[in-house]
XYZ file of C-alpha atoms in Angstrom:
241
model
C 7.182 -26.464 10.544
C 7.595 -28.571 7.775
C 5.976 -28.245 3.956
C 6.443 -30.532 1.345
C 6.930 -28.694 -1.143
C 7.607 -25.123 -1.681
C 5.211 -23.401 -3.507
C 6.784 -20.919 -6.234
C 4.058 -19.252 -8.898
C 2.351 -16.116 -7.937
C -0.872 -18.306 -7.975
C 0.490 -21.302 -5.612
C 2.305 -18.174 -3.114
C -1.127 -16.632 -2.515
C -3.074 -20.258 -2.234
C -0.661 -20.391 0.457
C -0.852 -16.980 2.109
C -4.463 -16.932 2.042
C -4.894 -20.523 3.770
C -2.203 -19.243 6.814
C -4.166 -16.157 7.143
C -7.749 -17.718 7.268
C -5.962 -20.059 10.125
C -4.891 -17.672 11.594
C -8.146 -14.658 11.751
C -10.317 -18.357 13.046
C -7.368 -18.894 15.953
C -8.278 -14.930 16.801
C -12.293 -15.484 16.360
C -14.332 -18.436 16.143
C -11.839 -20.441 18.081
C -10.615 -17.409 20.218
C -11.597 -19.507 23.577
C -9.404 -22.295 22.812
C -6.425 -20.165 21.377
C -6.924 -18.125 24.351
C -6.210 -21.062 26.615
C -3.154 -22.033 25.224
C -1.255 -18.920 25.963
C -0.835 -19.876 29.291
C 1.785 -17.128 29.989
C 3.828 -19.904 32.990
C 4.369 -22.152 29.978
C 7.958 -21.370 27.371
C 8.052 -19.124 24.618
C 4.278 -19.725 22.129
C 3.888 -18.707 18.528
C 0.712 -18.400 16.511
C 0.917 -20.372 14.018
C -0.837 -20.717 10.355
C -0.648 -24.013 8.312
C -1.004 -23.943 4.374
C -3.686 -27.149 5.004
C -6.087 -24.035 6.954
C -4.869 -25.013 10.480
C -3.899 -23.468 13.384
C -0.632 -24.060 16.119
C 0.042 -22.603 19.259
C 3.370 -24.708 20.205
C 7.495 -23.799 20.389
C 9.683 -22.317 18.072
C 11.189 -24.692 15.408
C 14.996 -26.038 16.946
C 16.474 -26.017 13.704
C 18.404 -22.758 12.852
C 17.779 -21.133 11.150
C 14.375 -22.075 10.341
C 12.626 -23.654 7.108
C 10.418 -20.617 6.606
C 10.263 -16.950 8.563
C 9.172 -17.557 12.370
C 5.933 -15.569 13.878
C 6.758 -13.422 16.496
C 7.357 -14.838 19.630
C 6.405 -15.608 23.266
C 2.837 -13.813 22.712
C 1.706 -15.354 26.044
C 3.652 -13.553 27.657
C 1.917 -10.814 27.414
C -1.533 -12.003 27.460
C -2.323 -11.511 31.342
C -1.095 -8.352 31.437
C -3.585 -6.005 29.074
C -6.451 -6.726 28.165
C -7.734 -8.955 26.296
C -9.130 -7.490 22.509
C -6.164 -5.481 22.812
C -3.490 -8.770 23.431
C -5.634 -10.069 20.195
C -5.150 -6.820 17.971
C -1.226 -7.749 19.408
C -1.624 -10.822 17.831
C -2.935 -9.577 15.343
C -0.347 -7.828 14.213
C 2.249 -9.437 14.192
C 0.239 -12.241 12.379
C -0.318 -10.197 9.472
C 3.980 -9.075 9.283
C 4.614 -12.969 9.573
C 2.245 -14.149 6.995
C 3.866 -11.274 4.799
C 7.919 -12.189 5.581
C 6.310 -16.354 4.413
C 4.936 -15.304 1.668
C 7.418 -12.821 -0.415
C 10.448 -15.473 1.830
C 8.498 -17.714 -1.043
C 8.355 -15.175 -3.538
C 12.298 -14.389 -2.777
C 12.849 -15.529 -7.327
C 9.355 -13.668 -8.528
C 10.682 -11.127 -10.595
C 9.569 -7.188 -10.279
C 5.852 -7.456 -12.194
C 5.174 -11.287 -10.519
C 5.811 -9.787 -7.049
C 3.961 -6.857 -7.991
C 1.152 -8.741 -8.665
C 1.392 -10.995 -5.301
C 1.267 -7.840 -3.529
C -2.139 -6.705 -5.369
C -3.941 -10.081 -4.629
C -2.576 -10.264 -1.295
C -3.853 -6.165 -0.386
C -7.524 -7.058 -1.840
C -7.988 -8.928 0.995
C -8.610 -7.136 4.592
C -5.816 -7.667 6.839
C -6.225 -10.046 10.166
C -4.979 -7.024 12.421
C -8.558 -5.458 10.481
C -10.570 -8.693 10.916
C -9.523 -9.403 14.271
C -10.426 -5.475 15.802
C -13.551 -4.526 13.387
C -11.480 -2.537 11.554
C -12.763 -1.671 8.252
C -10.776 -1.581 5.030
C -10.820 2.193 3.859
C -11.673 2.010 0.536
C -10.460 3.798 -2.146
C -11.406 6.442 -4.090
C -11.398 6.711 -7.298
C -11.252 9.861 -9.371
C -13.464 10.349 -11.820
C -12.492 10.445 -15.817
C -12.300 14.167 -15.491
C -10.946 14.649 -12.855
C -8.113 11.959 -13.520
C -5.074 14.302 -14.312
C -5.387 15.940 -11.162
C -4.223 13.361 -8.494
C -1.135 13.068 -10.676
C -0.472 16.613 -11.676
C -2.720 19.120 -12.739
C -5.413 20.025 -15.335
C -7.501 23.218 -15.019
C -10.205 25.486 -17.470
C -9.000 27.834 -19.519
C -10.573 31.416 -19.794
C -12.749 29.865 -23.135
C -13.901 27.079 -20.509
C -11.853 24.188 -21.977
C -9.973 21.441 -19.536
C -6.528 22.004 -20.013
C -4.240 19.173 -18.689
C -1.031 19.702 -17.777
C 2.054 18.120 -18.898
C 1.750 14.845 -17.059
C -0.995 12.888 -18.449
C -4.587 13.088 -18.826
C -5.483 9.184 -19.433
C -4.104 6.103 -18.894
C -4.751 4.815 -22.102
C -2.006 7.467 -23.573
C 0.393 7.843 -21.051
C 3.393 6.946 -22.945
C 2.266 9.312 -25.774
C 1.821 11.545 -23.231
C 4.966 11.296 -21.606
C 7.008 11.220 -25.389
C 5.000 14.604 -26.013
C 6.039 16.947 -22.814
C 9.542 15.182 -22.489
C 10.858 18.647 -23.256
C 8.746 20.650 -20.934
C 10.988 23.069 -18.734
C 9.799 24.508 -15.610
C 8.818 28.288 -16.242
C 10.526 28.793 -12.148
C 14.033 26.240 -12.001
C 13.986 25.132 -15.820
C 13.960 21.349 -14.397
C 13.027 18.884 -17.365
C 9.717 17.404 -17.127
C 9.536 14.319 -14.805
C 6.601 12.043 -14.484
C 6.668 12.297 -11.255
C 5.928 15.456 -9.928
C 3.113 17.113 -10.178
C 3.200 20.397 -12.587
C 0.716 22.994 -12.717
C -0.191 25.174 -15.674
C -0.432 28.898 -15.962
C -3.560 30.132 -17.891
C -2.154 33.189 -19.058
C 1.264 32.704 -20.084
C 0.424 28.610 -20.828
C 4.022 27.975 -19.328
C 4.392 24.781 -16.683
C 6.077 24.984 -13.401
C 6.814 21.997 -10.954
C 4.088 22.166 -7.866
C 7.151 22.825 -5.269
C 8.525 25.622 -7.037
C 5.318 27.427 -7.072
C 4.186 26.323 -3.647
C 1.180 24.404 -5.468
C 0.200 21.754 -3.864
C -2.284 19.176 -5.742
C -5.050 19.736 -2.791
C -4.644 23.475 -3.539
C -4.896 23.086 -6.984
C -8.206 21.587 -6.502
C -9.269 24.970 -5.265
C -7.853 27.535 -7.912
C -10.655 28.150 -11.238
C -7.476 29.825 -13.167
C -3.929 29.573 -12.228
C -1.580 32.825 -12.442
C 1.716 32.691 -12.158
C 4.561 34.351 -10.028
C 5.505 36.486 -13.546
C 2.064 36.365 -14.616
C 0.807 37.658 -10.944
C 3.349 40.863 -10.798
C 2.691 42.160 -14.533
C -1.270 42.264 -13.902
C -0.251 44.036 -10.042
C 1.760 46.349 -12.066
C -0.305 49.990 -12.322
């Protein structure tokens, strides 16, 4: 596989990825009959390449070792006649998705953490080859409403006076750093462990202590249905005669 120059910026790498992906999608959809005919099981190991100029090619793998770029799945032609056509195309699509990602992140090996994250975000906004070939619709992300956003990461409940009570994680993204500093000394009422922004916490509406969800066996999903949470200690005290 030849490349005149290797893209290096996030935008250049994504442009290269998009062109290769578009070429592969065309081979497996619009040009599928031609592609199917080229994948003769009697031939040697064949690969499906999508090139940065938007063209696709079914050919033998590169002879150089190691290759200039990661290589796509080898021998896709051998399984052609042993599978249902649609299943075979879906299999090629899955392998093509893996190959496209490997090429993109090979080219982006020198990107920093934030650049890699941005590259993946751009790629992830596009449907995969498999989704397009198998007619599967990408699952849309359900973004939480503003008044329940903190529940997805921790817990938000209403206290007895009807006011919203947020856990020490953070109530809104804009105030994340301030909230984290404010609650950095919060301790779990059960294990005594320090507050950790990566863990689910839930607050007692009676004593107003905070607990790791795992310590009191409450999951984020279960917390959604709890109108008033009482910690184990408060539950014991309330049940005493």
